[in-house]
Amino acid sequence: DQQVKQNSPSLSVQEGRISILNCDYTNSMFDYFLWYKKYPAEGPTFLISISSIKDKNEDGRFTVFLNKSAKHLSLHIVPSQPGDSAVYFCAARNTGNQFYFGTGTSLTVIP
Amino acid sequence: NAGVMQNPRHLVRRRGQEARLRCSPMKGHSHVYWYRQLPEEGLKFMVYLQKENIIDESGMPKERFSAEFPKEGPSILRIQQVVRGDSAAYFCASSPTPPGIYGYTFGSGTRLTVV
């Protein structure tokens, strides 16, 4: 059972435009949500996170939005840069202190 | 300050052999997690360990797989009698405490190929 879902396997965006990556979850007990970025042949690296008590967190070009009623999370990257091309994983923490990951969205930013 | 170190980076095993994957967490981190990424899939939780203790192994296959994190030395993920379906990237992550807003720090992974 996939508790965290990323329904778009891939996304292409023109450089300078906004990238929006989406994530849905099923467990209302998740209390932290994170986005990780992964380049080929490397491990995932932490990008940005949000607590379930907030609805928005911003860090430079990256903003994460949380809609608890819809159980939906999104990551906005603006402006998108070619170096942002990577696979982005959404993750959510349960009370057992482990994170559940989505299947990832491969972002390509076209110069 | 080295990050999470995994070795080997690549491991090739014949069917029926044993695979041992090693993970040294970041300095000061006492919580270790193992994840597996099968081709075209996301990261699947396998096991969560603290020093000398298995906290949660709900994601571990019931047979052939085991993990340990001894008092001294790296964490080891052991796969006995490997089969082709075990071919995957295995990632280790660590955190200083149960993970919160900054999640884990991941290693670069071990890519296991079973031939």
Coordinates of C-alpha atoms in Angstrom, one line a residue, chain A residues 2 32-34 36 38 40-46 48-51 89 93 96-104, chain B residues 9 33 35 37 40-45 48 55-56 58 91 98-109 111:
Chain A
Q2 CA 1.5 3.3 -1.2
Y32 CA 6.3 16.1 8.9
F33 CA 6.6 16.2 5.2
L34 CA 9.9 16.6 3.3
Y36 CA 14.4 15.3 -1.4
K38 CA 18.2 13.0 -6.2
P40 CA 21.8 9.9 -10.8
A41 CA 24.2 7.6 -8.9
E42 CA 23.9 9.7 -5.8
G43 CA 21.8 9.4 -2.6
P44 CA 18.8 11.7 -2.0
T45 CA 19.6 15.1 -0.4
F46 CA 17.2 17.0 1.8
I48 CA 12.9 21.5 2.2
S49 CA 10.3 20.4 4.7
I50 CA 7.1 21.4 6.4
S51 CA 5.4 20.5 9.7
F89 CA 10.9 12.6 -3.8
R93 CA 6.9 10.8 8.6
G96 CA 7.1 5.4 14.1
N97 CA 9.8 7.8 13.1
Q98 CA 10.4 6.5 9.7
F99 CA 9.6 8.3 6.4
Y100 CA 7.5 7.0 3.7
F101 CA 8.6 8.0 0.2
G102 CA 6.7 8.5 -3.0
T103 CA 7.9 7.1 -6.3
G104 CA 9.5 10.3 -7.4
Chain B
R9 CA 29.3 1.4 -4.3
Y33 CA 17.8 3.4 8.3
Y35 CA 15.9 1.8 2.1
Q37 CA 15.0 1.4 -4.6
E40 CA 11.4 2.4 -11.8
E41 CA 10.2 2.5 -8.2
G42 CA 10.5 4.8 -5.2
L43 CA 12.4 4.3 -2.0
K44 CA 11.0 1.5 0.2
F45 CA 11.7 1.5 3.9
Y48 CA 15.4 1.2 11.4
I55 CA 13.6 -0.6 16.3
D56 CA 11.4 -1.3 13.3
S58 CA 8.5 -3.9 9.2
F91 CA 20.5 3.3 0.5
P98 CA 14.6 10.3 15.6
P99 CA 14.2 12.3 12.4
G100 CA 12.3 15.5 12.4
I101 CA 12.1 18.5 10.2
Y102 CA 15.4 17.9 8.5
G103 CA 14.8 14.2 7.8
Y104 CA 17.8 11.9 7.3
T105 CA 21.1 12.2 5.6
F106 CA 21.5 9.6 2.9
G107 CA 24.6 7.8 1.7
S108 CA 25.3 7.4 -2.1
G109 CA 24.0 3.9 -2.1
R111 CA 24.0 -0.9 -6.3

